[in-house]
Tab-separated table of N, CA and C in Angstrom:
chain	number	residue	atom	x	y	z
A	20	UNK	N	114.364	109.176	118.443
A	20	UNK	CA	114.900	108.333	117.115
A	20	UNK	C	114.581	106.683	117.682
A	21	UNK	N	115.194	106.581	118.505
A	21	UNK	CA	115.202	104.982	118.801
A	21	UNK	C	114.054	104.265	119.089
A	22	UNK	N	113.049	105.122	119.827
A	22	UNK	CA	111.825	104.741	119.882
A	22	UNK	C	110.740	104.623	118.582
A	23	UNK	N	111.049	105.585	117.880
A	23	UNK	CA	110.275	105.777	116.608
A	23	UNK	C	110.813	104.524	115.965
A	24	UNK	N	112.086	104.231	115.903
A	24	UNK	CA	112.606	103.155	114.993
A	24	UNK	C	112.163	101.610	115.609
A	25	UNK	N	112.017	101.531	117.023
A	25	UNK	CA	111.362	100.240	117.538
A	25	UNK	C	109.933	100.201	117.112
A	26	UNK	N	109.268	101.335	117.040
A	26	UNK	CA	107.839	101.361	116.938
A	26	UNK	C	107.423	100.887	115.323
A	27	UNK	N	108.451	101.309	114.524
A	27	UNK	CA	108.160	101.062	113.134
A	27	UNK	C	108.512	99.762	112.814
A	28	UNK	N	109.939	99.260	113.060
A	28	UNK	CA	110.285	98.256	112.834
A	28	UNK	C	109.824	96.796	113.388
A	29	UNK	N	109.390	96.847	114.551
A	29	UNK	CA	108.743	95.527	115.281
A	29	UNK	C	107.657	95.200	114.630
A	30	UNK	N	106.625	95.869	114.242
A	30	UNK	CA	105.474	95.291	113.535
A	30	UNK	C	105.753	94.943	112.082
A	31	UNK	N	106.779	95.535	111.588
A	31	UNK	CA	107.028	95.048	110.025
A	31	UNK	C	107.572	93.771	110.220
A	32	UNK	N	108.611	93.443	111.274
A	32	UNK	CA	109.208	91.998	111.302
A	32	UNK	C	108.106	91.187	111.583
A	33	UNK	N	107.345	91.374	112.433
A	33	UNK	CA	106.242	90.520	112.748
A	33	UNK	C	105.210	90.017	111.787
A	34	UNK	N	105.197	91.237	110.917
A	34	UNK	CA	103.888	90.998	109.674
A	34	UNK	C	104.901	90.642	108.362
A	35	UNK	N	106.015	90.458	108.300
A	35	UNK	CA	106.858	89.906	107.315
A	35	UNK	C	106.810	88.618	106.965
A	36	UNK	N	106.362	87.533	107.744
A	36	UNK	CA	106.516	86.305	107.468
A	36	UNK	C	107.829	85.435	107.920
A	37	UNK	N	108.457	86.126	108.797
A	37	UNK	CA	109.968	85.435	109.199
A	37	UNK	C	109.400	84.150	110.229
A	38	UNK	N	108.480	84.490	110.871
A	38	UNK	CA	108.086	83.697	112.016
A	38	UNK	C	107.058	82.536	111.470
A	39	UNK	N	106.590	82.579	110.265
A	39	UNK	CA	105.677	81.540	109.944
A	39	UNK	C	105.555	81.818	108.373
A	40	UNK	N	104.937	80.813	107.557
A	40	UNK	CA	105.132	80.832	106.168
A	40	UNK	C	103.685	81.474	105.853
A	41	UNK	N	103.968	82.614	105.099
A	41	UNK	CA	102.683	83.245	104.395
A	41	UNK	C	101.574	82.581	103.640
A	42	UNK	N	102.054	81.360	103.032
A	42	UNK	CA	101.239	80.628	102.171
A	42	UNK	C	100.164	79.932	103.032
A	43	UNK	N	100.569	79.620	104.070
A	43	UNK	CA	99.523	78.921	105.179
A	43	UNK	C	98.499	79.806	105.725
A	44	UNK	N	98.491	81.421	105.547
A	44	UNK	CA	97.504	82.171	106.010
A	44	UNK	C	96.290	82.082	104.969
A	45	UNK	N	95.157	82.672	105.380
A	45	UNK	CA	93.913	82.689	104.658
A	45	UNK	C	94.363	83.725	103.539
A	46	UNK	N	93.703	83.821	102.421
A	46	UNK	CA	93.831	84.816	101.117
A	46	UNK	C	93.838	86.210	101.740
A	47	UNK	N	92.830	86.743	102.487
A	47	UNK	CA	92.819	88.120	102.821
A	47	UNK	C	93.910	88.558	103.227
A	48	UNK	N	94.628	87.738	104.517
A	48	UNK	CA	95.706	88.213	105.469
A	48	UNK	C	97.001	88.247	104.112
A	49	UNK	N	97.040	87.134	103.572
A	49	UNK	CA	98.271	87.092	102.406
A	49	UNK	C	98.192	88.501	101.597
A	50	UNK	N	96.940	89.010	101.246
A	50	UNK	CA	97.101	90.263	100.249
A	50	UNK	C	97.549	91.460	100.965
A	51	UNK	N	97.128	91.403	102.281
A	51	UNK	CA	97.779	92.521	103.042
A	51	UNK	C	99.343	92.362	103.298
A	52	UNK	N	99.782	91.212	103.559
A	52	UNK	CA	101.182	90.956	103.949
A	52	UNK	C	102.074	91.332	102.716
A	53	UNK	N	101.467	91.054	101.387
A	53	UNK	CA	102.189	91.292	100.318
A	53	UNK	C	102.616	92.854	100.055
A	54	UNK	N	101.743	93.782	100.721
A	54	UNK	CA	102.161	95.168	100.820
A	54	UNK	C	103.289	95.495	101.331
A	55	UNK	N	103.742	94.453	102.446
A	55	UNK	CA	105.061	94.714	102.989
A	55	UNK	C	106.157	94.122	102.272
A	56	UNK	N	107.148	95.150	101.781
A	56	UNK	CA	108.228	94.705	100.754
A	56	UNK	C	109.170	93.740	101.603
A	57	UNK	N	109.241	93.715	102.976
A	57	UNK	CA	109.991	92.689	103.810
A	57	UNK	C	109.515	91.353	103.569
A	58	UNK	N	107.959	91.127	103.366
A	58	UNK	CA	107.415	89.942	102.890
A	58	UNK	C	108.123	89.219	101.556
A	59	UNK	N	108.276	90.214	100.867
A	59	UNK	CA	108.769	89.850	99.303
A	59	UNK	C	110.216	89.205	99.634
A	60	UNK	N	110.971	90.145	100.474
A	60	UNK	CA	112.347	89.764	100.717
A	60	UNK	C	112.356	88.325	101.241
A	61	UNK	N	111.867	88.022	102.442
A	61	UNK	CA	111.596	86.557	102.984
A	61	UNK	C	111.092	85.500	102.287
A	62	UNK	N	110.256	85.792	101.491
A	62	UNK	CA	109.544	84.643	100.487
A	62	UNK	C	110.897	84.296	99.307
A	63	UNK	N	111.410	85.415	98.879
A	63	UNK	CA	112.340	85.367	97.747
A	63	UNK	C	113.712	84.505	98.439
A	64	UNK	N	114.040	84.993	99.816
A	64	UNK	CA	114.881	84.305	100.316
A	64	UNK	C	114.690	82.558	100.500
A	65	UNK	N	113.585	82.197	100.989
A	65	UNK	CA	113.149	81.052	101.351
A	65	UNK	C	113.374	80.068	99.958
A	66	UNK	N	112.916	80.941	98.781
A	66	UNK	CA	112.962	80.471	97.539
A	66	UNK	C	114.155	79.877	97.363
A	67	UNK	N	114.992	80.906	97.242
A	67	UNK	CA	116.595	80.531	96.980
A	67	UNK	C	117.264	79.427	97.940
A	68	UNK	N	116.992	79.579	99.266
A	68	UNK	CA	117.709	78.481	99.946
A	68	UNK	C	117.061	77.212	99.875
A	69	UNK	N	115.493	77.223	100.198
A	69	UNK	CA	114.924	75.935	99.998
A	69	UNK	C	114.218	75.376	98.840
A	70	UNK	N	114.307	76.220	97.961
A	70	UNK	CA	113.712	75.797	96.673
A	70	UNK	C	112.079	75.921	96.705
A	71	UNK	N	111.787	76.662	97.673
A	71	UNK	CA	110.220	76.638	97.615
A	71	UNK	C	109.761	77.525	96.429
A	72	UNK	N	108.551	77.094	95.848
A	72	UNK	CA	108.075	78.153	94.999
A	72	UNK	C	107.235	79.271	95.454
A	73	UNK	N	107.435	80.598	94.909
A	73	UNK	CA	106.935	81.640	95.768
A	73	UNK	C	105.465	81.742	95.539
A	74	UNK	N	104.846	82.659	96.609
A	74	UNK	CA	103.591	82.603	96.410
A	74	UNK	C	103.100	83.704	95.146
A	75	UNK	N	102.102	83.393	94.688
A	75	UNK	CA	101.455	84.499	93.763
A	75	UNK	C	101.354	85.886	94.255
A	76	UNK	N	101.804	86.687	93.444
A	76	UNK	CA	101.797	88.251	94.000
A	76	UNK	C	103.181	88.543	94.445
A	77	UNK	N	104.270	87.681	94.658
A	77	UNK	CA	105.546	88.053	94.825
A	77	UNK	C	106.223	88.609	93.807
A	78	UNK	N	106.630	89.655	93.823
A	78	UNK	CA	107.137	90.466	92.692
A	78	UNK	C	108.733	91.176	93.035
A	79	UNK	N	109.655	90.570	92.108
A	79	UNK	CA	111.005	91.338	92.443
A	79	UNK	C	110.845	92.803	91.969
A	80	UNK	N	110.082	93.259	90.841
A	80	UNK	CA	110.112	94.658	90.547
A	80	UNK	C	109.277	95.462	91.852
A	81	UNK	N	108.494	94.874	92.414
A	81	UNK	CA	108.003	95.654	93.497
A	81	UNK	C	109.174	95.977	94.603
A	82	UNK	N	109.696	94.899	94.865
A	82	UNK	CA	110.963	94.957	95.899
A	82	UNK	C	111.808	96.192	95.397
A	83	UNK	N	111.811	95.999	94.160
A	83	UNK	CA	113.125	96.996	93.597
A	83	UNK	C	112.495	98.411	93.404
A	84	UNK	N	111.053	98.606	93.279
A	84	UNK	CA	110.520	100.001	93.371
A	84	UNK	C	110.696	100.409	94.613
A	85	UNK	N	110.390	99.794	95.808
A	85	UNK	CA	110.450	100.026	97.058
A	85	UNK	C	112.222	100.514	97.408
A	86	UNK	N	112.680	99.832	96.964
A	86	UNK	CA	114.407	99.816	97.351
A	86	UNK	C	114.596	101.286	96.518
A	87	UNK	N	114.218	101.363	95.347
A	87	UNK	CA	114.780	102.663	94.731
A	87	UNK	C	114.087	103.950	95.447
A	88	UNK	N	112.814	103.872	95.716
A	88	UNK	CA	112.103	104.973	96.359
A	88	UNK	C	112.750	105.289	97.737
A	89	UNK	N	113.039	104.581	98.735
A	89	UNK	CA	113.687	104.456	99.727
A	89	UNK	C	115.162	105.112	99.843
A	90	UNK	N	115.773	104.509	98.572
A	90	UNK	CA	117.065	105.187	98.233
A	90	UNK	C	117.224	106.555	97.960
A	91	UNK	N	116.125	106.822	97.183
A	91	UNK	CA	116.145	108.353	96.722
A	91	UNK	C	115.531	109.305	97.899
A	92	UNK	N	114.692	108.693	98.746
A	92	UNK	CA	114.373	109.561	100.063
A	92	UNK	C	115.651	109.794	100.889
A	93	UNK	N	116.299	108.830	101.282
A	93	UNK	CA	117.586	108.753	102.130
A	93	UNK	C	118.560	109.592	101.523
A	94	UNK	N	118.799	109.731	100.058
A	94	UNK	CA	119.876	110.447	99.266
A	94	UNK	C	119.230	111.715	99.513
A	95	UNK	N	118.003	112.010	99.464
A	95	UNK	CA	117.441	113.478	99.358
A	95	UNK	C	117.666	113.913	100.765
A	96	UNK	N	117.451	113.146	101.711
A	96	UNK	CA	117.497	113.530	103.207
A	96	UNK	C	118.948	113.813	103.795
A	97	UNK	N	119.855	113.094	103.179
A	97	UNK	CA	121.190	113.448	103.592
A	97	UNK	C	121.827	114.813	102.646
A	98	UNK	N	121.343	114.941	101.636
A	98	UNK	CA	121.774	116.106	101.016
A	98	UNK	C	121.123	117.483	101.523
A	99	UNK	N	119.874	117.197	102.225
A	99	UNK	CA	119.151	118.437	102.674
A	99	UNK	C	119.466	118.633	104.334
A	100	UNK	N	119.879	117.842	104.760
A	100	UNK	CA	120.137	118.104	106.368
A	100	UNK	C	121.643	118.987	106.338
A	101	UNK	N	122.598	119.069	105.769
A	101	UNK	CA	123.530	119.871	105.736
A	101	UNK	C	123.111	121.333	105.531
A	102	UNK	N	122.503	121.600	104.573
A	102	UNK	CA	121.604	123.054	104.275
A	102	UNK	C	120.994	123.275	105.492
A	103	UNK	N	120.054	122.642	105.917
A	103	UNK	CA	119.311	122.956	107.100
A	103	UNK	C	120.085	123.408	108.218
A	104	UNK	N	121.188	122.726	108.540
A	104	UNK	CA	122.226	123.111	109.662
A	104	UNK	C	122.908	124.238	109.481
A	105	UNK	N	123.164	124.787	108.251
A	105	UNK	CA	123.937	125.917	107.955
A	105	UNK	C	123.298	127.180	108.005
A	106	UNK	N	121.926	127.139	107.999
A	106	UNK	CA	121.102	128.315	107.962
A	106	UNK	C	121.014	128.801	109.237
């Protein structure tokens, strides 16, 4: 589990725009970055702290959709795991 977690989270962190400002990247790279929900979080946090205007394409509803889907998957996983162990 720890290896899988590391393999998944490190690229997401590097591609989220934490270490650089996504608005300085060329347009094709920005479009791919906006598929990552962490990019939306980082840009919206920068907007709140520094007053920067967000990039075109940053959407709070996209972030809410990802959050709701992942919450549903997590709840489904936790409800199915006890049934799998009892069998």
